[in-house]
Amino acid sequence: MPLIKSAKKKLRIDRRKESSNKKIENLVRLSIKKAGKKPTPKSIQEAFKIIDKGAKKNIIHKNKASRIKSRLSKLLNKNKKTLSPTKVKSGLSKTKRAKKKTS
């Protein structure tokens, strides 16, 4: 236990910061899980928002935040490709028009 007055104050502040950091850290972890399981644009957007808050407050490193966001974006794009129906090209091509000769 600290004896000096400033050390006691520092301990109080550290405990307060620790609890707020834990909340944001848990939010980041949960939002990443949620966005990873069901990658919808809305869930990805929410995850990005929370990840950016964590990076801004130095709870997670900015490069780690960037890496996580990149991976989530890839997941979303991969999911879009599997969900969107692919167009089937028919064997018939469009008829070519004869070019007009200009003199």
mmCIF file of C-alpha atoms in Angstrom:
data_model
loop_
_atom_site.group_PDB
_atom_site.id
_atom_site.type_symbol
_atom_site.label_atom_id
_atom_site.label_comp_id
_atom_site.label_asym_id
_atom_site.label_seq_id
_atom_site.Cartn_x
_atom_site.Cartn_y
_atom_site.Cartn_z
ATOM 1 C CA MET A 1 0.000 0.000 0.000
ATOM 2 C CA PRO A 2 1.426 3.398 -0.920
ATOM 3 C CA LEU A 3 2.345 5.784 1.885
ATOM 4 C CA ILE A 4 2.791 9.050 0.003
ATOM 5 C CA LYS A 5 -0.293 11.107 -0.841
ATOM 6 C CA SER A 6 0.519 11.375 -4.564
ATOM 7 C CA ALA A 7 1.126 7.619 -4.775
ATOM 8 C CA LYS A 8 -2.293 6.975 -3.220
ATOM 9 C CA LYS A 9 -3.903 9.272 -5.777
ATOM 10 C CA LYS A 10 -2.013 7.545 -8.592
ATOM 11 C CA LEU A 11 -3.284 4.179 -7.376
ATOM 12 C CA ARG A 12 -6.895 5.449 -7.409
ATOM 13 C CA ILE A 13 -6.487 6.829 -10.933
ATOM 14 C CA ASP A 14 -4.858 3.620 -12.170
ATOM 15 C CA ARG A 15 -7.709 1.503 -10.830
ATOM 16 C CA ARG A 16 -10.269 3.779 -12.496
ATOM 17 C CA LYS A 17 -8.415 3.657 -15.825
ATOM 18 C CA GLU A 18 -8.006 -0.108 -15.567
ATOM 19 C CA SER A 19 -11.747 -0.654 -15.231
ATOM 20 C CA SER A 20 -12.579 1.615 -18.184
ATOM 21 C CA ASN A 21 -9.874 -0.019 -20.309
ATOM 22 C CA LYS A 22 -11.224 -3.480 -19.483
ATOM 23 C CA LYS A 23 -14.690 -2.427 -20.648
ATOM 24 C CA ILE A 24 -13.390 -1.224 -23.996
ATOM 25 C CA GLU A 25 -11.138 -4.278 -24.363
ATOM 26 C CA ASN A 26 -14.112 -6.585 -23.793
ATOM 27 C CA LEU A 27 -16.225 -4.586 -26.260
ATOM 28 C CA VAL A 28 -13.485 -4.918 -28.885
ATOM 29 C CA ARG A 29 -13.212 -8.656 -28.336
ATOM 30 C CA LEU A 30 -16.986 -9.201 -28.468
ATOM 31 C CA SER A 31 -17.501 -7.024 -31.536
ATOM 32 C CA ILE A 32 -14.751 -8.886 -33.420
ATOM 33 C CA LYS A 33 -16.347 -12.219 -32.524
ATOM 34 C CA LYS A 34 -19.794 -11.027 -33.548
ATOM 35 C CA ALA A 35 -18.584 -9.572 -36.851
ATOM 36 C CA GLY A 36 -16.560 -12.714 -37.550
ATOM 37 C CA LYS A 37 -19.493 -15.066 -37.066
ATOM 38 C CA LYS A 38 -22.003 -13.064 -39.110
ATOM 39 C CA PRO A 39 -20.136 -10.627 -41.354
ATOM 40 C CA THR A 40 -22.827 -8.145 -42.337
ATOM 41 C CA PRO A 41 -22.015 -4.559 -43.296
ATOM 42 C CA LYS A 42 -23.719 -3.271 -40.146
ATOM 43 C CA SER A 43 -21.841 -5.594 -37.764
ATOM 44 C CA ILE A 44 -18.542 -4.823 -39.506
ATOM 45 C CA GLN A 45 -19.232 -1.090 -39.227
ATOM 46 C CA GLU A 46 -19.944 -1.406 -35.491
ATOM 47 C CA ALA A 47 -16.778 -3.448 -35.008
ATOM 48 C CA PHE A 48 -14.714 -0.830 -36.876
ATOM 49 C CA LYS A 49 -16.128 1.890 -34.659
ATOM 50 C CA ILE A 50 -15.233 0.064 -31.446
ATOM 51 C CA ILE A 51 -11.803 -1.010 -32.739
ATOM 52 C CA ASP A 52 -10.992 2.595 -33.649
ATOM 53 C CA LYS A 53 -11.982 3.734 -30.156
ATOM 54 C CA GLY A 54 -9.686 1.117 -28.648
ATOM 55 C CA ALA A 55 -6.805 2.172 -30.884
ATOM 56 C CA LYS A 56 -7.382 5.844 -30.106
ATOM 57 C CA LYS A 57 -7.165 5.180 -26.362
ATOM 58 C CA ASN A 58 -4.060 2.971 -26.846
ATOM 59 C CA ILE A 59 -5.831 -0.114 -25.553
ATOM 60 C CA ILE A 60 -4.841 -1.958 -28.711
ATOM 61 C CA HIS A 61 -1.978 -0.969 -30.999
ATOM 62 C CA LYS A 62 -2.933 0.974 -34.121
ATOM 63 C CA ASN A 63 -1.294 -1.608 -36.405
ATOM 64 C CA LYS A 64 -3.206 -4.408 -34.709
ATOM 65 C CA ALA A 65 -6.426 -2.447 -35.164
ATOM 66 C CA SER A 66 -5.618 -1.989 -38.833
ATOM 67 C CA ARG A 67 -4.866 -5.702 -39.243
ATOM 68 C CA ILE A 68 -8.132 -6.720 -37.564
ATOM 69 C CA LYS A 69 -10.133 -4.314 -39.726
ATOM 70 C CA SER A 70 -8.455 -5.646 -42.850
ATOM 71 C CA ARG A 71 -9.296 -9.235 -41.941
ATOM 72 C CA LEU A 72 -12.911 -8.345 -41.211
ATOM 73 C CA SER A 73 -13.181 -6.543 -44.552
ATOM 74 C CA LYS A 74 -11.826 -9.605 -46.338
ATOM 75 C CA LEU A 75 -14.409 -11.729 -44.548
ATOM 76 C CA LEU A 76 -17.184 -9.406 -45.661
ATOM 77 C CA ASN A 77 -16.005 -9.399 -49.284
ATOM 78 C CA LYS A 78 -15.645 -13.183 -49.261
ATOM 79 C CA ASN A 79 -19.150 -13.481 -47.845
ATOM 80 C CA LYS A 80 -20.565 -11.128 -50.502
ATOM 81 C CA LYS A 81 -19.101 -13.272 -53.290
ATOM 82 C CA THR A 82 -20.684 -16.444 -51.959
ATOM 83 C CA LEU A 83 -24.068 -14.810 -51.391
ATOM 84 C CA SER A 84 -24.381 -12.944 -54.691
ATOM 85 C CA PRO A 85 -25.673 -15.050 -57.582
ATOM 86 C CA THR A 86 -23.257 -15.432 -60.432
ATOM 87 C CA LYS A 87 -24.359 -14.450 -63.902
ATOM 88 C CA VAL A 88 -24.319 -17.242 -66.426
ATOM 89 C CA LYS A 89 -23.074 -16.193 -69.831
ATOM 90 C CA SER A 90 -25.056 -17.540 -72.697
ATOM 91 C CA GLY A 91 -23.323 -18.901 -75.768
ATOM 92 C CA LEU A 92 -24.969 -16.283 -77.948
ATOM 93 C CA SER A 93 -23.098 -13.065 -78.408
ATOM 94 C CA LYS A 94 -24.584 -9.748 -79.370
ATOM 95 C CA THR A 95 -24.895 -9.182 -83.083
ATOM 96 C CA LYS A 96 -22.204 -6.936 -84.398
ATOM 97 C CA ARG A 97 -23.338 -3.869 -86.219
ATOM 98 C CA ALA A 98 -21.733 -2.958 -89.496
ATOM 99 C CA LYS A 99 -19.639 0.150 -89.238
ATOM 100 C CA LYS A 100 -20.771 3.059 -91.339
ATOM 101 C CA LYS A 101 -18.213 4.292 -93.766
ATOM 102 C CA THR A 102 -17.552 7.966 -93.566
ATOM 103 C CA SER A 103 -16.153 9.734 -96.588
#
